[in-house]
Tab-separated table of C-alpha atoms and ligand atoms in Angstrom:
chain	number	residue	atom	x	y	z
W	3	UNK	CA	25.573	3.570	-20.949
W	4	UNK	CA	25.199	5.285	-24.339
W	5	UNK	CA	26.292	8.912	-24.474
W	6	UNK	CA	22.780	9.950	-25.617
W	7	UNK	CA	21.340	8.189	-22.629
W	8	UNK	CA	23.752	10.039	-20.409
W	9	UNK	CA	22.595	13.393	-21.740
W	10	UNK	CA	18.998	12.376	-21.193
W	11	UNK	CA	19.721	10.970	-17.755
W	12	UNK	CA	21.733	13.971	-16.678
W	13	UNK	CA	19.041	16.287	-17.996
W	14	UNK	CA	16.232	14.611	-16.168
W	15	UNK	CA	18.200	14.388	-12.934
W	16	UNK	CA	19.656	17.902	-13.030
W	17	UNK	CA	17.116	19.354	-10.531
W	18	UNK	CA	18.368	16.753	-8.038
W	19	UNK	CA	22.050	17.739	-8.192
W	20	UNK	CA	21.940	19.235	-4.694
W	21	UNK	CA	21.291	15.735	-3.305
W	22	UNK	CA	24.229	14.104	-5.098
W	23	UNK	CA	27.503	13.294	-3.411
W	24	UNK	CA	30.879	12.292	-4.794
W	25	UNK	CA	31.323	9.247	-2.587
W	26	UNK	CA	30.147	7.430	0.483
W	27	UNK	CA	26.459	7.822	-0.346
W	28	UNK	CA	23.718	5.624	-1.716
W	29	UNK	CA	24.208	4.282	-5.254
W	30	UNK	CA	21.037	4.190	-7.340
W	31	UNK	CA	20.965	1.784	-10.294
W	32	UNK	CA	18.818	1.360	-13.385
W	33	UNK	CA	17.343	-2.167	-13.110
W	34	UNK	CA	17.127	-2.530	-16.911
W	35	UNK	CA	20.888	-2.591	-17.431
W	36	UNK	CA	22.415	-2.280	-13.970
W	37	UNK	CA	24.079	1.070	-14.717
W	38	UNK	CA	24.724	3.568	-11.954
W	39	UNK	CA	22.305	6.510	-12.223
W	40	UNK	CA	23.409	8.618	-9.262
W	41	UNK	CA	25.050	8.575	-5.855
W	42	UNK	CA	23.088	10.529	-3.295
W	43	UNK	CA	23.700	11.904	0.163
W	44	UNK	CA	22.420	9.765	3.024
W	45	UNK	CA	21.579	10.419	6.642
W	46	UNK	CA	22.578	8.791	9.928
W	47	UNK	CA	20.722	8.322	13.202
W	48	UNK	CA	21.753	11.756	14.491
W	49	UNK	CA	20.450	13.414	11.312
W	50	UNK	CA	17.123	11.609	11.586
W	51	UNK	CA	16.768	12.733	15.192
W	52	UNK	CA	17.464	16.307	14.120
W	53	UNK	CA	14.891	16.068	11.292
W	54	UNK	CA	12.295	14.750	13.750
W	55	UNK	CA	13.009	17.604	16.133
W	56	UNK	CA	12.825	20.188	13.333
W	57	UNK	CA	9.579	18.665	12.087
W	58	UNK	CA	8.125	18.805	15.565
W	59	UNK	CA	9.236	22.420	15.980
W	60	UNK	CA	7.584	23.560	12.733
W	61	UNK	CA	4.370	21.620	13.390
W	62	UNK	CA	2.549	24.021	15.779
W	63	UNK	CA	2.554	26.840	13.208
W	64	UNK	CA	1.349	24.494	10.508
W	65	UNK	CA	-1.434	22.937	12.572
W	66	UNK	CA	-2.641	26.405	13.688
W	67	UNK	CA	-3.263	27.387	10.075
W	68	UNK	CA	-6.777	26.869	8.742
W	69	UNK	CA	-7.513	23.670	6.839
W	70	UNK	CA	-8.158	25.881	3.801
W	71	UNK	CA	-4.712	27.397	4.132
W	72	UNK	CA	-3.067	23.966	4.312
W	73	UNK	CA	-5.208	22.841	1.377
W	74	UNK	CA	-3.970	25.784	-0.713
W	75	UNK	CA	-0.360	24.676	-0.164
W	76	UNK	CA	-1.178	21.032	-0.921
W	77	UNK	CA	-3.049	21.985	-4.077
W	78	UNK	CA	-0.025	23.954	-5.277
W	79	UNK	CA	2.088	20.845	-4.618
W	80	UNK	CA	-0.422	18.754	-6.580
W	81	UNK	CA	-0.183	21.205	-9.483
W	82	UNK	CA	3.624	21.140	-9.460
W	83	UNK	CA	3.739	17.325	-9.414
W	84	UNK	CA	1.459	17.195	-12.467
W	85	UNK	CA	3.417	19.981	-14.145
W	86	UNK	CA	6.552	17.810	-13.820
W	87	UNK	CA	4.832	14.536	-14.709
W	88	UNK	CA	7.156	13.679	-17.605
W	89	UNK	CA	10.304	14.309	-15.625
W	90	UNK	CA	9.026	12.480	-12.532
W	91	UNK	CA	7.819	9.525	-14.618
W	92	UNK	CA	11.206	9.262	-16.280
W	93	UNK	CA	12.942	9.245	-12.917
W	94	UNK	CA	10.575	6.567	-11.620
W	95	UNK	CA	11.291	4.508	-14.740
W	96	UNK	CA	15.046	4.996	-14.403
W	97	UNK	CA	15.190	3.875	-10.784
W	98	UNK	CA	12.416	1.239	-10.701
W	99	UNK	CA	12.429	-0.102	-14.270
W	100	UNK	CA	8.666	0.215	-14.846
W	101	UNK	CA	7.515	1.298	-18.331
W	102	UNK	CA	7.118	5.047	-18.841
W	103	UNK	CA	3.363	4.718	-19.318
W	104	UNK	CA	3.146	3.078	-15.891
W	105	UNK	CA	5.466	5.733	-14.474
W	106	UNK	CA	3.098	8.441	-15.719
W	107	UNK	CA	0.089	6.553	-14.380
W	108	UNK	CA	1.785	6.376	-11.006
W	109	UNK	CA	2.462	10.116	-10.940
W	110	UNK	CA	-1.199	10.841	-11.729
W	111	UNK	CA	-2.289	8.339	-9.074
W	112	UNK	CA	0.223	9.703	-6.551
W	113	UNK	CA	-0.796	13.304	-7.242
W	114	UNK	CA	-4.467	12.381	-6.810
W	115	UNK	CA	-3.838	11.629	-3.114
W	116	UNK	CA	-2.476	15.136	-2.614
W	117	UNK	CA	-5.556	16.729	-4.138
W	118	UNK	CA	-7.938	14.368	-2.344
W	119	UNK	CA	-6.474	14.985	1.106
W	120	UNK	CA	-6.150	18.733	0.503
W	121	UNK	CA	-9.938	18.713	0.231
W	122	UNK	CA	-10.613	16.056	2.845
W	123	UNK	CA	-8.607	18.000	5.452
W	124	UNK	CA	-11.419	20.575	5.446
W	125	UNK	CA	-13.828	17.898	6.620
W	126	UNK	CA	-12.096	16.726	9.798
W	127	UNK	CA	-15.375	17.095	11.680
W	128	UNK	CA	-15.887	16.575	15.394
W	129	UNK	CA	-19.252	15.713	16.971
W	130	UNK	CA	-21.747	16.903	19.530
W	131	UNK	CA	-23.048	13.828	21.356
W	132	UNK	CA	-26.439	13.879	23.150
W	133	UNK	CA	-25.488	14.125	26.793
W	134	UNK	CA	-26.107	11.689	29.633
W	135	UNK	CA	-26.903	14.606	31.979
W	136	UNK	CA	-29.066	17.703	31.542
W	137	UNK	CA	-26.413	20.262	32.557
W	138	UNK	CA	-23.495	18.638	30.753
W	139	UNK	CA	-22.562	18.595	27.096
W	140	UNK	CA	-20.304	16.190	25.232
W	141	UNK	CA	-18.197	17.068	22.198
W	142	UNK	CA	-15.417	15.393	20.259
W	143	UNK	CA	-12.555	17.211	18.573
W	144	UNK	CA	-10.368	15.727	15.847
W	145	UNK	CA	-6.780	16.778	16.422
W	146	UNK	CA	-3.599	15.985	14.491
W	147	UNK	CA	-1.705	13.051	16.031
W	148	UNK	CA	1.554	15.028	15.932
W	149	UNK	CA	4.896	14.356	14.325
W	150	UNK	CA	4.885	11.239	12.155
W	151	UNK	CA	7.393	9.082	10.319
W	152	UNK	CA	7.051	6.882	7.257
W	153	UNK	CA	9.031	4.075	5.641
W	154	UNK	CA	8.127	3.378	2.035
W	155	UNK	CA	8.874	0.713	-0.624
W	156	UNK	CA	10.331	0.907	-4.144
W	157	UNK	CA	7.403	-0.495	-6.136
W	158	UNK	CA	5.400	2.775	-6.163
W	159	UNK	CA	8.091	5.211	-5.079
W	160	UNK	CA	5.894	8.306	-5.501
W	161	UNK	CA	2.370	7.144	-4.670
W	162	UNK	CA	3.378	5.300	-1.491
W	163	UNK	CA	4.781	8.573	-0.193
W	164	UNK	CA	1.943	10.887	-1.209
W	165	UNK	CA	-0.701	8.686	0.327
W	166	UNK	CA	1.016	9.038	3.692
W	167	UNK	CA	2.394	12.573	3.535
W	168	UNK	CA	-0.685	14.249	2.041
W	169	UNK	CA	-3.134	13.127	4.774
W	170	UNK	CA	-0.524	13.830	7.469
W	171	UNK	CA	0.030	17.401	6.273
W	172	UNK	CA	-3.670	17.975	5.584
W	173	UNK	CA	-4.464	16.922	9.157
W	174	UNK	CA	-1.851	19.302	10.572
W	175	UNK	CA	0.901	16.757	11.260
W	176	UNK	CA	4.595	16.816	10.302
W	177	UNK	CA	6.372	13.904	8.635
W	178	UNK	CA	9.868	12.493	8.097
W	179	UNK	CA	10.078	9.843	5.359
W	180	UNK	CA	12.725	7.226	4.765
W	181	UNK	CA	12.290	6.154	1.129
W	182	UNK	CA	13.370	2.762	-0.225
W	183	UNK	CA	17.083	2.447	-0.977
W	184	UNK	CA	16.386	1.545	-4.638
W	185	UNK	CA	14.188	4.574	-5.367
W	186	UNK	CA	15.155	7.708	-3.442
W	187	UNK	CA	15.370	10.042	-6.462
W	188	UNK	CA	11.669	10.505	-7.179
W	189	UNK	CA	11.097	10.868	-3.415
W	190	UNK	CA	13.622	13.719	-3.212
W	191	UNK	CA	12.092	15.398	-6.262
W	192	UNK	CA	8.688	15.143	-4.596
W	193	UNK	CA	10.091	16.803	-1.463
W	194	UNK	CA	11.661	19.656	-3.434
W	195	UNK	CA	8.371	20.285	-5.248
W	196	UNK	CA	6.575	20.370	-1.892
W	197	UNK	CA	8.988	23.088	-0.719
W	198	UNK	CA	8.374	25.047	-3.928
W	199	UNK	CA	4.660	24.793	-3.205
W	200	UNK	CA	5.131	26.347	0.234
W	201	UNK	CA	5.424	23.334	2.552
W	202	UNK	CA	7.793	24.559	5.314
W	203	UNK	CA	11.190	22.868	4.950
W	204	UNK	CA	11.368	21.360	8.397
W	205	UNK	CA	7.796	20.062	8.332
W	206	UNK	CA	8.279	17.372	5.706
W	207	UNK	CA	11.627	15.731	5.057
W	208	UNK	CA	12.773	12.885	2.823
W	209	UNK	CA	15.816	11.231	4.382
W	210	UNK	CA	17.506	8.462	2.362
W	211	UNK	CA	19.562	6.096	4.540
W	212	UNK	CA	21.824	3.160	3.874
W	213	UNK	CA	20.731	1.375	7.054
W	214	UNK	CA	16.935	0.959	7.074
W	215	UNK	CA	16.954	-0.942	10.372
W	216	UNK	CA	18.553	2.101	12.016
W	217	UNK	CA	15.793	4.341	10.614
W	218	UNK	CA	13.141	1.960	11.949
W	219	UNK	CA	14.727	2.012	15.407
W	220	UNK	CA	14.973	5.813	15.493
W	221	UNK	CA	11.365	6.248	14.318
W	222	UNK	CA	10.022	3.762	16.874
W	223	UNK	CA	12.000	5.027	19.851
W	224	UNK	CA	12.206	8.805	19.412
W	225	UNK	CA	9.775	10.280	21.952
W	226	UNK	CA	8.546	12.956	19.511
W	227	UNK	CA	7.351	10.447	16.901
W	228	UNK	CA	3.683	9.722	17.612
W	229	UNK	CA	2.920	7.625	14.573
W	230	UNK	CA	4.742	5.459	12.043
W	231	UNK	CA	3.244	4.537	8.693
W	232	UNK	CA	4.967	1.664	6.912
W	233	UNK	CA	4.439	-0.022	3.556
W	234	UNK	CA	6.582	-3.073	2.876
W	235	UNK	CA	7.044	-6.691	3.811
W	236	UNK	CA	5.218	-8.459	6.627
W	237	UNK	CA	8.626	-9.477	7.991
W	238	UNK	CA	9.685	-5.853	8.525
W	239	UNK	CA	6.159	-4.870	9.632
W	240	UNK	CA	6.425	-7.366	12.497
W	241	UNK	CA	9.805	-5.992	13.523
W	242	UNK	CA	8.437	-2.457	13.567
W	243	UNK	CA	5.351	-3.497	15.500
W	244	UNK	CA	7.543	-5.047	18.185
W	245	UNK	CA	9.699	-1.906	18.340
W	246	UNK	CA	6.652	0.366	18.435
W	247	UNK	CA	5.605	-1.322	21.673
W	248	UNK	CA	8.404	0.652	23.344
W	249	UNK	CA	6.290	3.812	23.523
W	250	UNK	CA	2.995	2.632	22.001
W	251	UNK	CA	3.741	4.462	18.741
W	252	UNK	CA	0.627	4.408	16.593
W	253	UNK	CA	1.079	2.278	13.489
W	254	UNK	CA	-0.354	2.047	10.009
W	255	UNK	CA	0.995	-1.059	8.304
W	256	UNK	CA	0.424	-1.923	4.685
W	257	UNK	CA	2.137	-5.289	4.373
W	258	UNK	CA	2.350	-8.284	2.098
W	259	UNK	CA	-0.548	-9.908	0.328
W	260	UNK	CA	-1.362	-13.206	-1.310
W	261	UNK	CA	-4.331	-12.153	-3.397
W	262	UNK	CA	-6.606	-14.902	-4.713
W	263	UNK	CA	-8.112	-14.315	-8.160
W	264	UNK	CA	-11.249	-16.446	-8.519
W	265	UNK	CA	-12.755	-17.242	-11.896
W	266	UNK	CA	-16.178	-18.936	-11.674
W	267	UNK	CA	-17.886	-20.773	-14.493
W	268	UNK	CA	-20.446	-18.004	-15.049
W	269	UNK	CA	-17.706	-15.381	-15.547
W	270	UNK	CA	-17.119	-13.543	-18.799
W	271	UNK	CA	-13.766	-15.120	-19.671
W	272	UNK	CA	-12.478	-12.222	-21.760
W	273	UNK	CA	-13.153	-9.817	-18.893
W	274	UNK	CA	-11.415	-12.230	-16.525
W	275	UNK	CA	-8.360	-12.442	-18.803
W	276	UNK	CA	-8.124	-8.635	-18.938
W	277	UNK	CA	-8.505	-8.685	-15.147
W	278	UNK	CA	-5.441	-10.930	-14.839
W	279	UNK	CA	-3.484	-8.607	-17.132
W	280	UNK	CA	-4.229	-5.649	-14.838
W	281	UNK	CA	-3.982	-7.490	-11.514
W	282	UNK	CA	-0.886	-9.508	-12.373
W	283	UNK	CA	1.317	-7.764	-14.912
W	284	UNK	CA	1.157	-4.138	-13.762
W	285	UNK	CA	4.638	-3.274	-12.481
W	286	UNK	CA	5.702	-6.793	-13.567
W	287	UNK	CA	3.658	-8.262	-10.707
W	288	UNK	CA	5.528	-6.258	-8.070
W	289	UNK	CA	2.570	-4.866	-6.171
W	290	UNK	CA	1.137	-5.981	-2.850
W	291	UNK	CA	-2.295	-6.376	-4.475
W	292	UNK	CA	-0.973	-8.461	-7.393
W	293	UNK	CA	-3.061	-11.546	-8.108
W	294	UNK	CA	-0.931	-14.276	-6.544
W	295	UNK	CA	-3.112	-17.346	-7.020
W	296	UNK	CA	-5.449	-17.785	-9.968
W	297	UNK	CA	-8.213	-20.153	-8.861
W	298	UNK	CA	-10.297	-21.370	-11.783
W	299	UNK	CA	-13.411	-23.545	-11.754
W	300	UNK	CA	-12.774	-26.993	-13.281
W	301	UNK	CA	-15.225	-26.815	-16.178
W	302	UNK	CA	-13.789	-23.582	-17.633
W	303	UNK	CA	-10.147	-24.161	-16.660
W	304	UNK	CA	-8.806	-25.182	-20.072
W	305	UNK	CA	-10.684	-22.502	-22.021
W	306	UNK	CA	-9.485	-19.822	-19.598
W	307	UNK	CA	-5.830	-20.931	-19.714
W	308	UNK	CA	-5.919	-20.957	-23.560
W	309	UNK	CA	-7.251	-17.410	-23.725
W	310	UNK	CA	-4.821	-16.180	-21.087
W	311	UNK	CA	-1.809	-17.755	-22.802
W	312	UNK	CA	-2.772	-16.126	-26.126
W	313	UNK	CA	-3.135	-12.728	-24.440
W	314	UNK	CA	0.107	-13.029	-22.442
W	315	UNK	CA	2.082	-13.856	-25.605
W	316	UNK	CA	1.361	-10.296	-26.840
W	317	UNK	CA	3.047	-8.556	-23.881
W	318	UNK	CA	6.114	-6.611	-25.029
W	319	UNK	CA	8.991	-6.894	-22.565
W	320	UNK	CA	11.818	-4.355	-22.582
W	321	UNK	CA	13.570	-1.325	-21.159
W	322	UNK	CA	10.917	0.844	-19.539
W	323	UNK	CA	12.115	3.901	-21.447
W	324	UNK	CA	11.684	2.294	-24.896
W	325	UNK	CA	8.604	3.089	-26.938
W	326	UNK	CA	6.020	0.319	-26.794
W	327	UNK	CA	7.400	-1.509	-23.757
W	328	UNK	CA	4.512	-3.000	-21.788
W	329	UNK	CA	6.483	-4.724	-19.066
W	330	UNK	CA	9.912	-3.866	-17.683
W	331	UNK	CA	12.432	-5.797	-15.584
W	332	UNK	CA	12.032	-6.745	-11.940
W	333	UNK	CA	13.708	-4.445	-9.435
W	334	UNK	CA	17.019	-6.335	-9.693
W	335	UNK	CA	18.639	-9.596	-10.808
W	336	UNK	CA	18.227	-11.181	-7.398
W	337	UNK	CA	14.461	-10.646	-7.572
W	338	UNK	CA	14.263	-12.259	-11.031
W	339	UNK	CA	16.357	-15.214	-9.866
W	340	UNK	CA	14.173	-15.666	-6.768
W	341	UNK	CA	10.928	-15.628	-8.779
W	342	UNK	CA	12.193	-17.979	-11.489
W	343	UNK	CA	13.438	-20.236	-8.670
W	344	UNK	CA	9.868	-20.471	-7.352
W	345	UNK	CA	8.694	-21.478	-10.837
W	346	UNK	CA	11.386	-24.168	-11.201
W	347	UNK	CA	10.587	-25.499	-7.730
W	348	UNK	CA	6.893	-25.781	-8.683
W	349	UNK	CA	7.855	-27.608	-11.898
W	350	UNK	CA	9.970	-30.067	-9.897
W	351	UNK	CA	6.940	-30.723	-7.670
W	352	UNK	CA	4.736	-31.599	-10.651
W	353	UNK	CA	3.459	-28.276	-12.030
W	354	UNK	CA	3.638	-27.521	-15.788
W	355	UNK	CA	5.248	-24.351	-17.141
W	356	UNK	CA	2.992	-23.163	-19.936
W	357	UNK	CA	5.187	-20.186	-20.919
W	358	UNK	CA	8.057	-18.067	-19.541
W	359	UNK	CA	9.815	-19.085	-16.339
W	360	UNK	CA	13.467	-18.324	-17.112
W	361	UNK	CA	15.164	-15.134	-15.902
W	362	UNK	CA	17.576	-13.127	-18.057
W	363	UNK	CA	19.311	-10.497	-15.955
W	364	UNK	CA	16.539	-8.675	-14.105
W	365	UNK	CA	13.979	-9.657	-16.761
W	366	UNK	CA	11.428	-12.442	-16.490
W	367	UNK	CA	8.905	-12.976	-19.291
W	368	UNK	CA	5.223	-13.386	-18.350
W	369	UNK	CA	4.922	-16.890	-16.976
W	370	UNK	CA	1.941	-19.225	-16.668
W	371	UNK	CA	2.178	-22.336	-14.500
W	372	UNK	CA	-0.647	-24.890	-14.455
W	373	UNK	CA	-1.310	-28.077	-12.458
W	374	UNK	CA	-0.347	-26.159	-9.344
W	375	UNK	CA	-1.228	-27.693	-5.972
W	376	UNK	CA	-2.321	-25.383	-3.127
W	377	UNK	CA	0.559	-26.455	-0.876
W	378	UNK	CA	3.347	-25.448	-3.292
W	379	UNK	CA	5.659	-22.579	-2.280
W	380	UNK	CA	4.583	-20.610	-5.352
W	381	UNK	CA	1.068	-20.448	-3.864
W	382	UNK	CA	2.024	-20.010	-0.232
W	383	UNK	CA	4.466	-17.105	-0.727
W	384	UNK	CA	4.069	-13.642	-2.216
W	385	UNK	CA	5.555	-14.062	-5.720
W	386	UNK	CA	6.163	-10.354	-6.514
W	387	UNK	CA	6.824	-11.146	-10.151
W	388	UNK	CA	4.980	-11.778	-13.458
W	389	UNK	CA	3.967	-15.373	-12.737
W	390	UNK	CA	0.434	-16.759	-12.942
W	391	UNK	CA	0.018	-20.034	-11.010
W	392	UNK	CA	-3.319	-21.646	-11.880
W	393	UNK	CA	-5.138	-23.855	-9.368
W	394	UNK	CA	-8.403	-25.712	-10.072
W	395	UNK	CA	-11.444	-25.716	-7.829
W	396	UNK	CA	-14.709	-27.660	-8.016
W	397	UNK	CA	-17.337	-25.438	-6.378
W	398	UNK	CA	-17.963	-22.238	-4.434
W	399	UNK	CA	-17.190	-23.775	-1.039
W	400	UNK	CA	-13.815	-25.055	-2.206
W	401	UNK	CA	-13.007	-21.726	-3.863
W	402	UNK	CA	-13.649	-19.836	-0.624
W	403	UNK	CA	-11.689	-22.358	1.437
W	404	UNK	CA	-8.658	-22.127	-0.884
W	405	UNK	CA	-8.877	-18.332	-1.143
W	406	UNK	CA	-8.855	-17.890	2.635
W	407	UNK	CA	-6.135	-20.471	3.260
W	408	UNK	CA	-3.404	-17.882	3.892
W	409	UNK	CA	-2.261	-15.731	6.811
W	410	UNK	CA	-2.597	-12.688	4.517
W	411	UNK	CA	-5.737	-10.686	3.814
W	412	UNK	CA	-5.113	-7.720	1.545
W	413	UNK	CA	-6.908	-7.894	-1.831
W	414	UNK	CA	-9.004	-10.479	-3.659
W	415	UNK	CA	-10.464	-10.563	-7.147
W	416	UNK	CA	-13.503	-12.512	-8.285
W	417	UNK	CA	-15.089	-12.970	-11.665
W	418	UNK	CA	-18.699	-14.168	-11.777
W	419	UNK	CA	-22.043	-12.910	-13.027
W	420	UNK	CA	-24.544	-14.497	-10.654
W	421	UNK	CA	-25.392	-11.727	-8.171
W	422	UNK	CA	-26.071	-14.148	-5.319
W	423	UNK	CA	-22.708	-15.809	-5.832
W	424	UNK	CA	-20.960	-12.432	-6.087
W	425	UNK	CA	-22.452	-11.288	-2.793
W	426	UNK	CA	-21.866	-14.573	-0.931
W	427	UNK	CA	-18.239	-14.836	-2.007
W	428	UNK	CA	-17.482	-11.148	-1.424
W	429	UNK	CA	-18.732	-11.503	2.157
W	430	UNK	CA	-16.863	-14.757	2.760
W	431	UNK	CA	-13.437	-13.628	1.538
W	432	UNK	CA	-11.106	-12.753	4.420
W	433	UNK	CA	-9.437	-9.601	3.101
W	434	UNK	CA	-9.604	-5.820	3.176
W	435	UNK	CA	-10.504	-5.284	-0.495
W	436	UNK	CA	-12.453	-7.244	-3.099
W	437	UNK	CA	-12.631	-6.360	-6.796
W	438	UNK	CA	-15.554	-7.972	-8.618
W	439	UNK	CA	-15.151	-8.318	-12.388
W	440	UNK	CA	-12.250	-5.871	-12.335
W	441	UNK	CA	-8.492	-6.196	-11.996
W	442	UNK	CA	-7.576	-2.750	-10.646
W	443	UNK	CA	-8.915	-1.431	-7.354
W	444	UNK	CA	-6.471	1.261	-6.236
W	445	UNK	CA	-7.883	4.776	-6.131
W	446	UNK	CA	-7.503	7.719	-3.784
W	447	UNK	CA	-11.263	7.772	-3.097
W	448	UNK	CA	-11.459	4.250	-1.584
W	449	UNK	CA	-9.975	2.793	1.628
W	450	UNK	CA	-6.919	0.686	0.779
W	451	UNK	CA	-5.669	-1.771	3.386
W	452	UNK	CA	-5.683	-5.270	4.726
W	453	UNK	CA	-6.668	-7.581	7.556
W	454	UNK	CA	-4.871	-10.594	9.100
W	455	UNK	CA	-1.093	-10.311	8.526
W	456	UNK	CA	-1.563	-7.804	5.695
W	457	UNK	CA	-1.639	-4.915	8.104
W	458	UNK	CA	-3.437	-2.249	10.065
W	459	UNK	CA	-5.226	0.906	8.987
W	460	UNK	CA	-6.418	2.300	5.689
W	461	UNK	CA	-4.977	4.698	3.108
W	462	UNK	CA	-7.070	6.876	0.804
W	463	UNK	CA	-10.689	8.010	1.338
W	464	UNK	CA	-11.883	9.749	4.498
W	465	UNK	CA	-10.514	6.787	6.468
W	466	UNK	CA	-6.993	7.644	5.288
W	467	UNK	CA	-7.285	11.063	6.951
W	468	UNK	CA	-8.598	9.545	10.190
W	469	UNK	CA	-5.272	7.682	10.547
W	470	UNK	CA	-3.633	11.063	11.276
W	471	UNK	CA	-6.286	12.396	13.664
W	472	UNK	CA	-6.852	11.654	17.325
W	473	UNK	CA	-10.287	11.910	18.902
W	474	UNK	CA	-10.473	14.111	21.972
W	475	UNK	CA	-13.624	13.813	24.071
W	476	UNK	CA	-14.595	17.023	25.829
W	477	UNK	CA	-17.100	17.123	28.698
W	478	UNK	CA	-18.552	20.499	29.611
W	479	UNK	CA	-20.224	20.361	33.039
W	480	UNK	CA	-22.101	22.695	35.447
W	481	UNK	CA	-23.684	24.537	32.532
W	482	UNK	CA	-26.766	25.515	34.585
W	483	UNK	CA	-29.014	24.336	31.766
X	503	ADP	P1	10.553	-5.054	-0.025
X	503	ADP	O1	10.664	-6.531	-0.116
X	503	ADP	O2	9.384	-4.453	-0.708
X	503	ADP	O3	11.838	-4.326	-0.261
X	503	ADP	P2	10.947	-4.357	2.705
X	503	ADP	O4	9.991	-4.507	3.829
X	503	ADP	O5	12.267	-5.029	2.822
X	503	ADP	O6	10.136	-4.850	1.464
X	503	ADP	O7	11.223	-2.837	2.384
X	503	ADP	C1	10.257	-1.827	2.516
X	503	ADP	C2	10.880	-0.640	3.214
X	503	ADP	O8	11.288	-1.093	4.512
X	503	ADP	C3	12.122	-0.092	2.546
X	503	ADP	O9	12.123	1.313	2.688
X	503	ADP	C4	13.240	-0.698	3.350
X	503	ADP	O10	14.412	0.059	3.352
X	503	ADP	C5	12.640	-0.718	4.730
X	503	ADP	N1	13.256	-1.689	5.661
X	503	ADP	C6	13.915	-2.835	5.375
X	503	ADP	N2	14.340	-3.432	6.502
X	503	ADP	C7	13.945	-2.643	7.544
X	503	ADP	C8	14.084	-2.709	8.972
X	503	ADP	N3	14.704	-3.720	9.569
X	503	ADP	N4	13.523	-1.709	9.711
X	503	ADP	C9	12.890	-0.679	9.120
X	503	ADP	N5	12.723	-0.572	7.783
X	503	ADP	C10	13.245	-1.531	6.999
């Protein structure tokens, strides 16, 4: 590491010094060059149990406060996150490798959940239901589910935390978070800013661990944890779901995807190309809503691939902290090797590599693969890298059949102009989210989530708050009315 870099790195990380340890902790690396950024203190099963108990003990005071009072604290947290946007973005870039511009965009996006749920918490309305009997009345109350836990991934290390913690706190819950091993620094910064904003220390806790399976077991078996929210792989989601059966812990699961990206022959091809750029190359393709399979109608296939290849050639690859970088490395070398392996395997099975395909360290240049058959591994698995596999289809029926031919059902993208076609296909796609003529659908105001093996529950919007509220039905009888 250059000495200048060290000054910069030390400067940006100085507020986190209290979390550092000399040895025996968790080593955090910069994916761009593999250098060690920091070694941080980690927590064992006994610590997690203590954090859960402390969270549960501070919860009654918090949930007794008015929603306005909780909103005031959350809004201060929102303000502090935005105030520190440059520092937080740099930390996200250091630990995840994404370009600084994307780091900043993530902080804005992550902060938006805090503001949204601060407001939405004031609207946790119950109901008065017309009664079945003249001297009885029926009401419903919305009450916080209790003490919650969360396990989050490295691809959006800030936003994946705020969209769980903000609704939990707004609803009157407490939460203990185990962040991803690769990206605990921004999570700890987020926690410290929450404390500065007035979130009680015990109520919300970020607890980095070296043994994620242990954290999962503690969260699913501790009797005080009423709900677990997880974002990550379907493999781990299934493990957690099995463990949650132990005490019927409520679950929100945001798992893997295999998003189809359909381009019909009436689409505006330039819009569709820009859609691929947003849906595929953001975070170097490491998002659960990344376009995984580009399905293109036969008669526009060649024209579309030409335009896409020309556009992709302009993407500037580099260290996320360098000026002008548009795409950074993958999270580590192993990820780049795995993704380029999928590309080579497709080529051996008859696909053509139009550009890219070879990993250098953790970097993989934007890759386009054509002549891809629907049964190839590159189509069946979640790529999680900057690779565009293009599959041809003949008509609407075949497009829908191919798009739905997956156990996943998170996002889908479709490009077409005919309104009848748009409506028919949107209804027929088996997924939780469909973007029509757009490549970016994440926003705090809309319900994000999947069906099939992509998960349970929704994050963002009023539905994201409901995940942290129980419904209590109250019957008032013998009213003499
Ligand atoms: P990814 O491929 O995105 O890393 P993972 O599902 O492996 O997906 O990781 C997402 C989160 O799940 C991370 O915080 C990770 O530490 C955690 N995790 C990994 N394995 C387990 C496990 N067995 N139980 C609970 N959490 C786990």
